[in-house]
PDB file of C-alpha atoms and ligand atoms in Angstrom:
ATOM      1  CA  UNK A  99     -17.577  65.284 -42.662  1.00  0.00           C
ATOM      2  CA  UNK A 100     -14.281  67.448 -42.821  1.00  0.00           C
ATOM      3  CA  UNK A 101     -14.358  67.912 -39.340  1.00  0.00           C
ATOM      4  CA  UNK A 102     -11.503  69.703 -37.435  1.00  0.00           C
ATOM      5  CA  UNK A 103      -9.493  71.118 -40.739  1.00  0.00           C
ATOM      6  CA  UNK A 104      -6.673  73.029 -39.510  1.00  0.00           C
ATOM      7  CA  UNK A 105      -5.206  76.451 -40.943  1.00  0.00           C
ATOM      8  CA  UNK A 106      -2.733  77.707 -38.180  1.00  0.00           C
ATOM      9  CA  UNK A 107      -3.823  77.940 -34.841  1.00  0.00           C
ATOM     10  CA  UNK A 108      -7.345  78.010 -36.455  1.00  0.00           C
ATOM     11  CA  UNK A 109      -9.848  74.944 -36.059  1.00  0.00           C
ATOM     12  CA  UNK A 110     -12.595  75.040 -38.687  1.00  0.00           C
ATOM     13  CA  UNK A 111     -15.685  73.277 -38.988  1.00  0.00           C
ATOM     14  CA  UNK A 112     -18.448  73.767 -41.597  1.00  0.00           C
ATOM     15  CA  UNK A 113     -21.858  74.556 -40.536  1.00  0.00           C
ATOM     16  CA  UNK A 114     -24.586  73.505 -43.199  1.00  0.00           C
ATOM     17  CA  UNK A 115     -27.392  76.326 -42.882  1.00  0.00           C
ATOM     18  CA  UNK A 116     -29.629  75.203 -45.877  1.00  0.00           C
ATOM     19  CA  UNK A 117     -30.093  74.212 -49.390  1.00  0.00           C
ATOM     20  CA  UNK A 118     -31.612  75.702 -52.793  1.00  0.00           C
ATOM     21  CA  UNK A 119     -31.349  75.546 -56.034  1.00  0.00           C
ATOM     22  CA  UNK A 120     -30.228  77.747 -59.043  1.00  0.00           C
ATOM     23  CA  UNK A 121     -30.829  77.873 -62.649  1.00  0.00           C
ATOM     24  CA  UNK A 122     -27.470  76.335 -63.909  1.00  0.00           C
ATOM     25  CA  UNK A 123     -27.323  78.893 -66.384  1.00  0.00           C
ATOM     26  CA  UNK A 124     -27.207  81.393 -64.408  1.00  0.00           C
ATOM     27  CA  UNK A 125     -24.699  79.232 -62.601  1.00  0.00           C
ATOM     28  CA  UNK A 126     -22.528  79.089 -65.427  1.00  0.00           C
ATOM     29  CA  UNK A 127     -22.171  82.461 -67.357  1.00  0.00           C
ATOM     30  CA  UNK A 128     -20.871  81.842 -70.870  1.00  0.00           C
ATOM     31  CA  UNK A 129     -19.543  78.153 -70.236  1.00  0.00           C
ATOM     32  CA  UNK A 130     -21.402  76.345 -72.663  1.00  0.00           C
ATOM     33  CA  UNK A 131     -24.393  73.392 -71.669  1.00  0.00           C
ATOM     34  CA  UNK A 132     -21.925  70.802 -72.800  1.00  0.00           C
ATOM     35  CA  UNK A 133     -19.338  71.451 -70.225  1.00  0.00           C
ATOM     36  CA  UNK A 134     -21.269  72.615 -67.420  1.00  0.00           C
ATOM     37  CA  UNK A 135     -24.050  69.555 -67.699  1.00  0.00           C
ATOM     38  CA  UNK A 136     -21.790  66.754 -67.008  1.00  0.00           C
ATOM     39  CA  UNK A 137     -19.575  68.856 -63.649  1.00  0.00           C
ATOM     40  CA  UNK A 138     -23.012  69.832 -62.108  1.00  0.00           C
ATOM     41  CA  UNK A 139     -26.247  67.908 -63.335  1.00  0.00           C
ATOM     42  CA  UNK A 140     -29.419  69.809 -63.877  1.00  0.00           C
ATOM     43  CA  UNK A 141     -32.954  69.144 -62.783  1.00  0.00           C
ATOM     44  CA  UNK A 142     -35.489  69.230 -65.416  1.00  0.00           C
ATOM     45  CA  UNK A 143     -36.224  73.056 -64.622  1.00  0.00           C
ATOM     46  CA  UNK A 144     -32.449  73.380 -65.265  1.00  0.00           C
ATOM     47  CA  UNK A 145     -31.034  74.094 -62.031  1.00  0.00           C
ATOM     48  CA  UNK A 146     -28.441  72.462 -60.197  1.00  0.00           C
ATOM     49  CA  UNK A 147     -28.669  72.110 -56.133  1.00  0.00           C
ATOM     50  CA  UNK A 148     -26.405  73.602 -54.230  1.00  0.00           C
ATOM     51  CA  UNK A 149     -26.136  74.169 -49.674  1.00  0.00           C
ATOM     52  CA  UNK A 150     -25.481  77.031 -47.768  1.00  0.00           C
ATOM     53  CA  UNK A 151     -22.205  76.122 -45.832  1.00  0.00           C
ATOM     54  CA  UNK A 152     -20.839  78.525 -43.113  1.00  0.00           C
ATOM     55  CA  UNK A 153     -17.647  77.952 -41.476  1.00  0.00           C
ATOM     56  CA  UNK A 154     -17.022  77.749 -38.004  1.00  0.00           C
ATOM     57  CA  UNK A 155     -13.931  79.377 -36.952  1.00  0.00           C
ATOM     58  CA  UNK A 156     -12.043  78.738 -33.477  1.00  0.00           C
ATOM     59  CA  UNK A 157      -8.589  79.825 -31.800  1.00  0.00           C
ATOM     60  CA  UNK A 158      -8.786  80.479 -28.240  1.00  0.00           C
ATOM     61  CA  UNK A 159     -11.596  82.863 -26.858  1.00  0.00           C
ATOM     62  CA  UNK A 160     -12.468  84.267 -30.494  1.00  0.00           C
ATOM     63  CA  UNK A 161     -15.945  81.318 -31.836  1.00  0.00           C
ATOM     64  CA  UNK A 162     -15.979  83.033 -35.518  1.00  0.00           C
ATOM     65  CA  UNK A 163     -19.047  82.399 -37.719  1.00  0.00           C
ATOM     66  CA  UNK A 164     -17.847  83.201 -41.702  1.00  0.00           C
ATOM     67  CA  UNK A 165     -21.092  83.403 -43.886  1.00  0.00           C
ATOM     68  CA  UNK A 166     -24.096  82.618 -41.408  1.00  0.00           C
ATOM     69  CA  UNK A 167     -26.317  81.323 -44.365  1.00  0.00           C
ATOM     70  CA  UNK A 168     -29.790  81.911 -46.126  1.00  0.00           C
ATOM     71  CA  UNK A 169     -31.771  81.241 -43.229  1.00  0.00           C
ATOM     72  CA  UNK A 170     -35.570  80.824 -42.344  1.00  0.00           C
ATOM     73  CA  UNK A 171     -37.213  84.067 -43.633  1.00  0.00           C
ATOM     74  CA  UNK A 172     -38.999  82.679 -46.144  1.00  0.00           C
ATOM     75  CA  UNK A 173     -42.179  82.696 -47.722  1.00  0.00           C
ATOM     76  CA  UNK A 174     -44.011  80.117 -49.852  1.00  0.00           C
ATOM     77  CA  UNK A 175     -43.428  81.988 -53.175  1.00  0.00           C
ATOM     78  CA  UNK A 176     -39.795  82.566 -52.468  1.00  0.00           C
ATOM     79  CA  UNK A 177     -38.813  79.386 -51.068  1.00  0.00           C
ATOM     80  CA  UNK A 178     -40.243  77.420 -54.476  1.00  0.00           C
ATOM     81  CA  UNK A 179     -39.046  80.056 -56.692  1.00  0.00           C
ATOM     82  CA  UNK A 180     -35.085  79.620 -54.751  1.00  0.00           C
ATOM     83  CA  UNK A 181     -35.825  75.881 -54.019  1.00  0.00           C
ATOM     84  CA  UNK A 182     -35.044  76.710 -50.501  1.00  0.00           C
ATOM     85  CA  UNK A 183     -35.300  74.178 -47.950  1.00  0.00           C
ATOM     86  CA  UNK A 184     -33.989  75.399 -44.527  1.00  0.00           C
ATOM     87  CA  UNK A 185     -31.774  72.517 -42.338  1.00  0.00           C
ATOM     88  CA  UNK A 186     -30.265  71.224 -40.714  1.00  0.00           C
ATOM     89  CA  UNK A 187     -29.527  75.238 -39.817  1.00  0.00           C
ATOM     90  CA  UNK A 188     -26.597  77.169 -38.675  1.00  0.00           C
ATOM     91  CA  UNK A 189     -27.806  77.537 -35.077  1.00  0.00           C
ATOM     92  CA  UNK A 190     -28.440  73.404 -34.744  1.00  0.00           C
ATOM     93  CA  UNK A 191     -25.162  73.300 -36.378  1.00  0.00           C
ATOM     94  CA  UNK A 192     -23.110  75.055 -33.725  1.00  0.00           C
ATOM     95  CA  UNK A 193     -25.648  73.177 -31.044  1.00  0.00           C
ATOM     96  CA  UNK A 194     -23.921  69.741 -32.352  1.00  0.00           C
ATOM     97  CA  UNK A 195     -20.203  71.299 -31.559  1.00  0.00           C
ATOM     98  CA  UNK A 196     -22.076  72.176 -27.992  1.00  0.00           C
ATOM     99  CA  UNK A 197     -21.839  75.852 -28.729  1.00  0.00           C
ATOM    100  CA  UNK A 198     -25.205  78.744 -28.020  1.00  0.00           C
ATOM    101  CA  UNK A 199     -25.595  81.329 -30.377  1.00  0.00           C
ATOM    102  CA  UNK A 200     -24.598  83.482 -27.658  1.00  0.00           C
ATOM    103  CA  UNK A 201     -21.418  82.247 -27.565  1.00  0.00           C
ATOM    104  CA  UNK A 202     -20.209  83.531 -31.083  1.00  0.00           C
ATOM    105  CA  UNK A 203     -17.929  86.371 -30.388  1.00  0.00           C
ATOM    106  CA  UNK A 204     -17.523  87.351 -34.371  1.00  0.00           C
ATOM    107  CA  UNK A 205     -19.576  87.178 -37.657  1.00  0.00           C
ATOM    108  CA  UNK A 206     -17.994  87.545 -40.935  1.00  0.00           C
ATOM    109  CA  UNK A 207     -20.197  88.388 -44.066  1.00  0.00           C
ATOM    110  CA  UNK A 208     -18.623  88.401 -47.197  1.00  0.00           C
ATOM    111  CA  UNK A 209     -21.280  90.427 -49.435  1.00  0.00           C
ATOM    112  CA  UNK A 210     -24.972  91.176 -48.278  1.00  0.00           C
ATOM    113  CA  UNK A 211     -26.633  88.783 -50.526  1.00  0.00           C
ATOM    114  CA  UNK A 212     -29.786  86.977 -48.456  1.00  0.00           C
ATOM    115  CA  UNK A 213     -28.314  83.610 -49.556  1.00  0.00           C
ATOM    116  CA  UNK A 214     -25.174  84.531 -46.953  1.00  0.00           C
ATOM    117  CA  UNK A 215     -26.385  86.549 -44.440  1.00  0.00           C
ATOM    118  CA  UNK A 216     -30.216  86.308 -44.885  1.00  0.00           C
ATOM    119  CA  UNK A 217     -29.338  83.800 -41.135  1.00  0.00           C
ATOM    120  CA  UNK A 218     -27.595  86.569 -39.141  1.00  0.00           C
ATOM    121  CA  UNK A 219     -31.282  87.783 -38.642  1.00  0.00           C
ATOM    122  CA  UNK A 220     -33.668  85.900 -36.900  1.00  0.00           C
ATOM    123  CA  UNK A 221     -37.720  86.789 -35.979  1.00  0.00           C
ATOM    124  CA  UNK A 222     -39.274  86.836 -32.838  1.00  0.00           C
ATOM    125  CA  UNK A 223     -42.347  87.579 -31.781  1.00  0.00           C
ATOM    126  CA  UNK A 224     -42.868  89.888 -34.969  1.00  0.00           C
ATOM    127  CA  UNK A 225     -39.509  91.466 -34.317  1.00  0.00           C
ATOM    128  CA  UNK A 226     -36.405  90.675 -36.670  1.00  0.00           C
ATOM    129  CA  UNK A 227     -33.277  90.645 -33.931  1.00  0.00           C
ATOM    130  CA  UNK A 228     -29.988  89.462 -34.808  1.00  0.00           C
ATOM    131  CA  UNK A 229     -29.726  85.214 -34.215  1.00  0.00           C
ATOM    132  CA  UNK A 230     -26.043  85.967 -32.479  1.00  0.00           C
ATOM    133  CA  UNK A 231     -26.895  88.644 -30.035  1.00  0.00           C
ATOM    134  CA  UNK A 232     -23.398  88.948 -28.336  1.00  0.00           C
ATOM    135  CA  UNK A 233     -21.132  88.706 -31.773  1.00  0.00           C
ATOM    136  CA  UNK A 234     -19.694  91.424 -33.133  1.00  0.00           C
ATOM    137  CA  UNK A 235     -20.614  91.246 -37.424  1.00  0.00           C
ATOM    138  CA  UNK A 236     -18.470  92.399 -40.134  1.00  0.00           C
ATOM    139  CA  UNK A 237     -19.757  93.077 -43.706  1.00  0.00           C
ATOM    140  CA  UNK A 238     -17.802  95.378 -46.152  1.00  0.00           C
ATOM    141  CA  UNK A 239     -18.924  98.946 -46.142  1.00  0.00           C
ATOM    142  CA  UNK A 240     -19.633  98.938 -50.055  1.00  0.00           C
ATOM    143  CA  UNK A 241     -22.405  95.771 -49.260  1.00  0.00           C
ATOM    144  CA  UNK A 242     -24.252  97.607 -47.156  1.00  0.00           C
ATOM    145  CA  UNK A 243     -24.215 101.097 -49.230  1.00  0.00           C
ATOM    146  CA  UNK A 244     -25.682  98.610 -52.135  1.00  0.00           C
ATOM    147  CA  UNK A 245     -28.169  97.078 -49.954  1.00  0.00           C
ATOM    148  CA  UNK A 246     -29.250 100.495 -48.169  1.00  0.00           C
ATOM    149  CA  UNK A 247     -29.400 102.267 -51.673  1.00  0.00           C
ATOM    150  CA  UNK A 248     -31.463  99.468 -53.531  1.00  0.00           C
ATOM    151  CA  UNK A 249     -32.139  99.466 -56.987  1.00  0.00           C
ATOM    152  CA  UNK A 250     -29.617  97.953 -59.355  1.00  0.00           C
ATOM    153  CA  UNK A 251     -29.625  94.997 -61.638  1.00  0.00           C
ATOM    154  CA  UNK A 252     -28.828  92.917 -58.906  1.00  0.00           C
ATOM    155  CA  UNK A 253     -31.745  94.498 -56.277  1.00  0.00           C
ATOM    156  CA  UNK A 254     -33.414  90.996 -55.947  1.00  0.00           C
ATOM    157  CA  UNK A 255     -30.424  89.427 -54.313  1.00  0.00           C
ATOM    158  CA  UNK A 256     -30.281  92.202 -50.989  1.00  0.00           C
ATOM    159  CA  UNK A 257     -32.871  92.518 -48.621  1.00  0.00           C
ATOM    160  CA  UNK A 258     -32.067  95.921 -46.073  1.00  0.00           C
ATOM    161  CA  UNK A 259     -33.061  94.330 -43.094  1.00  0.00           C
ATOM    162  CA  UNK A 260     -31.020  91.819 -43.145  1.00  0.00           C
ATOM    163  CA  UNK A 261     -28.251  94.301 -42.769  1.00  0.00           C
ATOM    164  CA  UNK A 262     -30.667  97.211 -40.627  1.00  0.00           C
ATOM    165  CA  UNK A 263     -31.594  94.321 -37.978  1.00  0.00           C
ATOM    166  CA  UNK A 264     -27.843  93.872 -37.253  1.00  0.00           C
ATOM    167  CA  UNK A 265     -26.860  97.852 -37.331  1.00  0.00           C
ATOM    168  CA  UNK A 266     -30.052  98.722 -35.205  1.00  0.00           C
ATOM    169  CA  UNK A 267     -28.742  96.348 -32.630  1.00  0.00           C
ATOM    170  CA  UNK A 268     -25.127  98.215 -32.572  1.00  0.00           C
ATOM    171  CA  UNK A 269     -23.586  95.305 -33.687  1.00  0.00           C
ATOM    172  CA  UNK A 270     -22.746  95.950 -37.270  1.00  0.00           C
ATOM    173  CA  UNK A 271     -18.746  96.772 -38.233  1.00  0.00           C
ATOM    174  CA  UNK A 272     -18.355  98.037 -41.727  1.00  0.00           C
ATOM    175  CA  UNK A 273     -14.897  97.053 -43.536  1.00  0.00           C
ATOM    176  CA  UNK A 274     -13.246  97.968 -46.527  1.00  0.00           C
ATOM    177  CA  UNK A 275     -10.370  96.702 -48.726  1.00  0.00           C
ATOM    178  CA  UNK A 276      -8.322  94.382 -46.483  1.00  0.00           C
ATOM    179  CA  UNK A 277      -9.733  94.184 -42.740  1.00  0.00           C
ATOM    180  CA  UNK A 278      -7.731  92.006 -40.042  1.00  0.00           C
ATOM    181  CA  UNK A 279     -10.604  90.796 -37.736  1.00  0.00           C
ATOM    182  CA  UNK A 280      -8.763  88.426 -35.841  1.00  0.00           C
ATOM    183  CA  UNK A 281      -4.836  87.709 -35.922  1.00  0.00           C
ATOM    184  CA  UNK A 282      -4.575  85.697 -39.450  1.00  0.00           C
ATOM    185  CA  UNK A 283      -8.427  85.642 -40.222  1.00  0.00           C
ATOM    186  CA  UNK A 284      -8.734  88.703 -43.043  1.00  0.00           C
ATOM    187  CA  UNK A 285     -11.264  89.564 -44.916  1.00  0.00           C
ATOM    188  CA  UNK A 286     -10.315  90.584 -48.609  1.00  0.00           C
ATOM    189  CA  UNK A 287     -13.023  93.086 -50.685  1.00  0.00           C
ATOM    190  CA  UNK A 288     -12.712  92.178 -53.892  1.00  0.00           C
ATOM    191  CA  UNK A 289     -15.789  92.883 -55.947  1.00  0.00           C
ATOM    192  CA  UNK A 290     -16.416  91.883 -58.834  1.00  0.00           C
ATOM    193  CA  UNK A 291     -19.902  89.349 -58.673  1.00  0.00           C
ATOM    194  CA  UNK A 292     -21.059  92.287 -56.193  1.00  0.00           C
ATOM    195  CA  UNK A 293     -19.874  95.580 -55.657  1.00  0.00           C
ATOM    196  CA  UNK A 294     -17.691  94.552 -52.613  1.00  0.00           C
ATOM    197  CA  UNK A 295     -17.555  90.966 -52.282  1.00  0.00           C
ATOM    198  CA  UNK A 296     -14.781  89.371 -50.141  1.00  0.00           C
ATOM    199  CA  UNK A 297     -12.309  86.352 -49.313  1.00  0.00           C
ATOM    200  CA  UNK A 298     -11.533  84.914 -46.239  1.00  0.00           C
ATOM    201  CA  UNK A 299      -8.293  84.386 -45.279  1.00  0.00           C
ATOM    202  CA  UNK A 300      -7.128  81.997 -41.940  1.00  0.00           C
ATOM    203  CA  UNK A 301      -3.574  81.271 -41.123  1.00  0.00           C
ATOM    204  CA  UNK A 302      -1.196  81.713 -43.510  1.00  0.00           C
ATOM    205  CA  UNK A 303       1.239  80.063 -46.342  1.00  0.00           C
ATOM    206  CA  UNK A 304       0.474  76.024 -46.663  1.00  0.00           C
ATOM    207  CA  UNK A 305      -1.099  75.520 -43.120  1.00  0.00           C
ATOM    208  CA  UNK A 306      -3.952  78.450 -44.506  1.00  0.00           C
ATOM    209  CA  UNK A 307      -6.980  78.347 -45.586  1.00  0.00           C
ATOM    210  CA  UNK A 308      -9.475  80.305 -47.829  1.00  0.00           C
ATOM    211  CA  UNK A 309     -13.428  80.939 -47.832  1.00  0.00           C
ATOM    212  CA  UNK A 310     -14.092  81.576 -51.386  1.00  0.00           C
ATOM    213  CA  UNK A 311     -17.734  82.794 -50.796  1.00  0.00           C
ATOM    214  CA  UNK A 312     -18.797  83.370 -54.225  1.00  0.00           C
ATOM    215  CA  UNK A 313     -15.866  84.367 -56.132  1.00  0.00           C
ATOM    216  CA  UNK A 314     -15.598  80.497 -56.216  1.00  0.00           C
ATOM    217  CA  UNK A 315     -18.630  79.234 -55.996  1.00  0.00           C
ATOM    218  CA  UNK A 316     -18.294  75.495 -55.903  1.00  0.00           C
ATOM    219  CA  UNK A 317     -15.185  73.230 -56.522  1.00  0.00           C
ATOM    220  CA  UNK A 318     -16.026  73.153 -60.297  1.00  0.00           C
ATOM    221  CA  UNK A 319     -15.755  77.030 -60.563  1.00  0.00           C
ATOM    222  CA  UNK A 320     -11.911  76.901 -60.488  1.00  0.00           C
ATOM    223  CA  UNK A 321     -11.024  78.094 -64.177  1.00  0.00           C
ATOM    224  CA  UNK A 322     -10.631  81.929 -64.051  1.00  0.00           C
ATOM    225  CA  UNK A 323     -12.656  82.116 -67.393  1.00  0.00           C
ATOM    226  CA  UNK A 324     -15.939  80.471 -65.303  1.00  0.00           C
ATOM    227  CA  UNK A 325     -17.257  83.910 -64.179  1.00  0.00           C
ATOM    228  CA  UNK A 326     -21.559  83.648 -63.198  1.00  0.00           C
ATOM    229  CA  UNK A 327     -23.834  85.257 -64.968  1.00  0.00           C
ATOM    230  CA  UNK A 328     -24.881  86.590 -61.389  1.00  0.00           C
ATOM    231  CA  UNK A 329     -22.014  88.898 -61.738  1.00  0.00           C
ATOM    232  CA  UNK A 330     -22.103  92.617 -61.637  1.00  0.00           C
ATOM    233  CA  UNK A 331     -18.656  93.045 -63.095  1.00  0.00           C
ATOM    234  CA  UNK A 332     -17.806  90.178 -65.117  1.00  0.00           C
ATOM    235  CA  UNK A 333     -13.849  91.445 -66.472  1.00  0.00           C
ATOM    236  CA  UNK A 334     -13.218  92.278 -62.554  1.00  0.00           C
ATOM    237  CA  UNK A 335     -14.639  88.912 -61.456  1.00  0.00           C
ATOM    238  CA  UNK A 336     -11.944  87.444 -64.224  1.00  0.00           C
ATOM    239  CA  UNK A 337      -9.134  89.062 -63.372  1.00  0.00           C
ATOM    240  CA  UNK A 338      -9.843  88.510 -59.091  1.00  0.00           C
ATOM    241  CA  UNK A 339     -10.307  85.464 -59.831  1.00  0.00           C
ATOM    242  CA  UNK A 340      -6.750  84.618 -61.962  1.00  0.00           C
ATOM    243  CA  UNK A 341      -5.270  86.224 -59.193  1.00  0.00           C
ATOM    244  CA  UNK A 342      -7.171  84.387 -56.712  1.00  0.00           C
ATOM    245  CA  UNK A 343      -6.683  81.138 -57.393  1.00  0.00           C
ATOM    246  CA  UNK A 344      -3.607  81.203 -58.608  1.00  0.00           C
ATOM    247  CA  UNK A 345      -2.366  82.390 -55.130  1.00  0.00           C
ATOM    248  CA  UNK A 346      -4.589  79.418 -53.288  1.00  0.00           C
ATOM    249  CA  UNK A 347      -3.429  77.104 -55.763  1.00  0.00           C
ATOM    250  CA  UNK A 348       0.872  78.556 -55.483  1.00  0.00           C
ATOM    251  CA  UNK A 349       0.372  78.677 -51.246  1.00  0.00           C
ATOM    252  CA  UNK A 350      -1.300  75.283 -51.067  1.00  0.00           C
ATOM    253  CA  UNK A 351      -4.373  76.898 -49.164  1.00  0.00           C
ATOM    254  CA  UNK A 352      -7.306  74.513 -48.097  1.00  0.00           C
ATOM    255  CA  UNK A 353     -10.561  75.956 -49.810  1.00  0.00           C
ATOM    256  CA  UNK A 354     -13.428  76.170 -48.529  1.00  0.00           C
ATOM    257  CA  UNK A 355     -16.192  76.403 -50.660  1.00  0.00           C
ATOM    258  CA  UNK A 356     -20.129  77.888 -49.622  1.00  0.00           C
ATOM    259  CA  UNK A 357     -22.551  76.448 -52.410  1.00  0.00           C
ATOM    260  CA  UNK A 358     -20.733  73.215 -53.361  1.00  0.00           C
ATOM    261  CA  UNK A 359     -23.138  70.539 -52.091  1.00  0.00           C
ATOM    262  CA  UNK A 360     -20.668  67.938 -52.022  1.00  0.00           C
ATOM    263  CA  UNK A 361     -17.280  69.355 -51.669  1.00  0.00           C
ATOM    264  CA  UNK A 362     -17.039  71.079 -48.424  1.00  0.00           C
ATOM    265  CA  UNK A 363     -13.178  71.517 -48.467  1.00  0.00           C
ATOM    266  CA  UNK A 364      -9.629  70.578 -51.077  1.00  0.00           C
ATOM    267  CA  UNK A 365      -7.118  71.832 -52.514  1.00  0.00           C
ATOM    268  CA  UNK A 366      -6.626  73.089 -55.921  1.00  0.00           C
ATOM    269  CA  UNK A 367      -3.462  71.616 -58.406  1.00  0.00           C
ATOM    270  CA  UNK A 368      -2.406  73.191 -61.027  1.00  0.00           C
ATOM    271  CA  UNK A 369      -3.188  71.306 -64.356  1.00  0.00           C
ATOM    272  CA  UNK A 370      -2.586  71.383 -67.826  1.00  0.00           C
ATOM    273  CA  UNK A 371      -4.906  74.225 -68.330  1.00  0.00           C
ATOM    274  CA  UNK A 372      -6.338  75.950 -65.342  1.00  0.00           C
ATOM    275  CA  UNK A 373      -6.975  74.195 -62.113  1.00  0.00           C
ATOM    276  CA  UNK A 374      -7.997  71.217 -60.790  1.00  0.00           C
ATOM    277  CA  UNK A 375      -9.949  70.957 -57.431  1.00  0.00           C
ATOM    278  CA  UNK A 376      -9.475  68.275 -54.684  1.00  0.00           C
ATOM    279  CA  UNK A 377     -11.596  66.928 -52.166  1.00  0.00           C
ATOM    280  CA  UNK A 378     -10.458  66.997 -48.351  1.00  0.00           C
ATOM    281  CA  UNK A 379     -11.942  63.822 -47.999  1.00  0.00           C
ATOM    282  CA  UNK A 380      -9.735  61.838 -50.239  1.00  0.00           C
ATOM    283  CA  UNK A 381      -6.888  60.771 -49.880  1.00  0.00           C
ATOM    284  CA  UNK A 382      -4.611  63.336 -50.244  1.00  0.00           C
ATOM    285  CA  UNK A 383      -0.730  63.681 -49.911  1.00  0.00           C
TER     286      UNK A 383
HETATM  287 ZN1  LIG B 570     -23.639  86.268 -53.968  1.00  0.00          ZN
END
């Protein structure tokens, strides 16, 4: 599926970590039932699936890893309460493009929420080390304040040690506003549905591409109005997002999207009103 997109001298390649599923409400924010039902059906508890997708980004030397996943640190009462279900996993992931996880030089985290990063971290023998020992891992410096500080309306979506595991192994980089990891991959803090959230952004002008993380959830998150009720600053997430994807849609980016669990990667078209999201694996012009 969508393998070997493009954006510059950038290859990428998703990387499916897990699955779980979220009450579509939540999902949603103030779109009402009737328009959010149809674009991503509910269970009978009301939530709608969605994966955890990282991207695997390559150019030369530099094996990138943007958004490692939700990982395997869960327990029973978590796992049904998320609808978790770990697989086929990051690390198996990379295995199938013949790659160790000691051969990713670079780990990009977006925000600290455990549904991204949670699989940075991995335990052994009672220990929590980081699952890419070698790479060097970026997170925003305002993530891991939030996460280190605790508290908040939002405390049940950061978990310190899956931040602490990565610093106490020297590995951790803290970023803030726009940080060039890589010539043409940047990472953009935005904020808005966290206090720092980011953007990815590879290459550059039509041949780029852009990780939306969770400013754009899934493909059907593409009018600037459809803010989560997840956010912590829903006005901010509106206007980031008008500006957002209103640049993707004017520069022809390829998106690539982290919860969607059927569009991996499109395009998004301007339409009548708002946006309209294509899928990589249609035909497309
Ligand atoms: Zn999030």
């Amino acid at each position: 599926m969508n393998a070997g997109l493009r954006a510059g001298d950038w290859r990428l390649d998703p990387l499916v970590d897990g699955s779980l599923r979220l009450d579509g409400g939540a999902m949603w924010g103030v779109v009402p039932a009737s328009i959010w039902r149809p674009l991503t059906p509910p269970h009978d508890d009301n939530t709608i699936d969605l994966v955890c997708r990282a991207w695997l980004a390559r150019r030369a030397d530099a094996v990138v890893v943007i958004e490692p996943g939700v990982g395997a640190r869960w327990d029973a009462k978590l796992a049904a309460r998320y609808g978790i279900r770990p697989g086929p996993g990051v690390v198996a992931e990379l295995a199938a493009h013949g790659l160790a996880p000691e051969d990713v030089t670079h780990v990009v985290g977006t925000h600290a929420h455990w549904d991204h990063i949670g699989a940075q971290v991995t335990e052994r023998a009672g220990r929590l080390v980081p699952t890419f020992p070698r790479a060097r891992h970026f997170l925003p410096a305002s993530e891991a304040r939030v996460t280190r500080a605790g508290g908040g309306a939002r405390r049940a979506s950061y978990r310190r040690e899956d931040v602490d595991a990565i610093a106490d192994a020297g590995l951790l980089e803290l970023t803030s506003g726009r940080a060039e990891i890589l010539p043409g991959l940047v990472l953009h803090e935005l904020g808005g549905h966290s206090e720092g959230v980011s953007v990815v952004t590879i290459g550059e002008g039509s041949d780029g591409a852009i990780f939306w993380s969770d400013v754009v959830p899934t493909s059907h998150h593409v009018q600037p109005a459809y803010v989560m009720a997840f956010d912590v600053d829903q006005q901010k997430s509106y206007d980031v997002r008008s500006h957002w994807l209103a640049r993707a849609a004017d520069e022809r980016w390829t998106c690539l999207y982290y919860h969607d669990p059927l569009v991996a990667s499109g395009r998004l078209e301007r339409a009548e009103r708002g946006y309209r999201a294509t899928d990589s694996r249609s035909a497309e012009n």
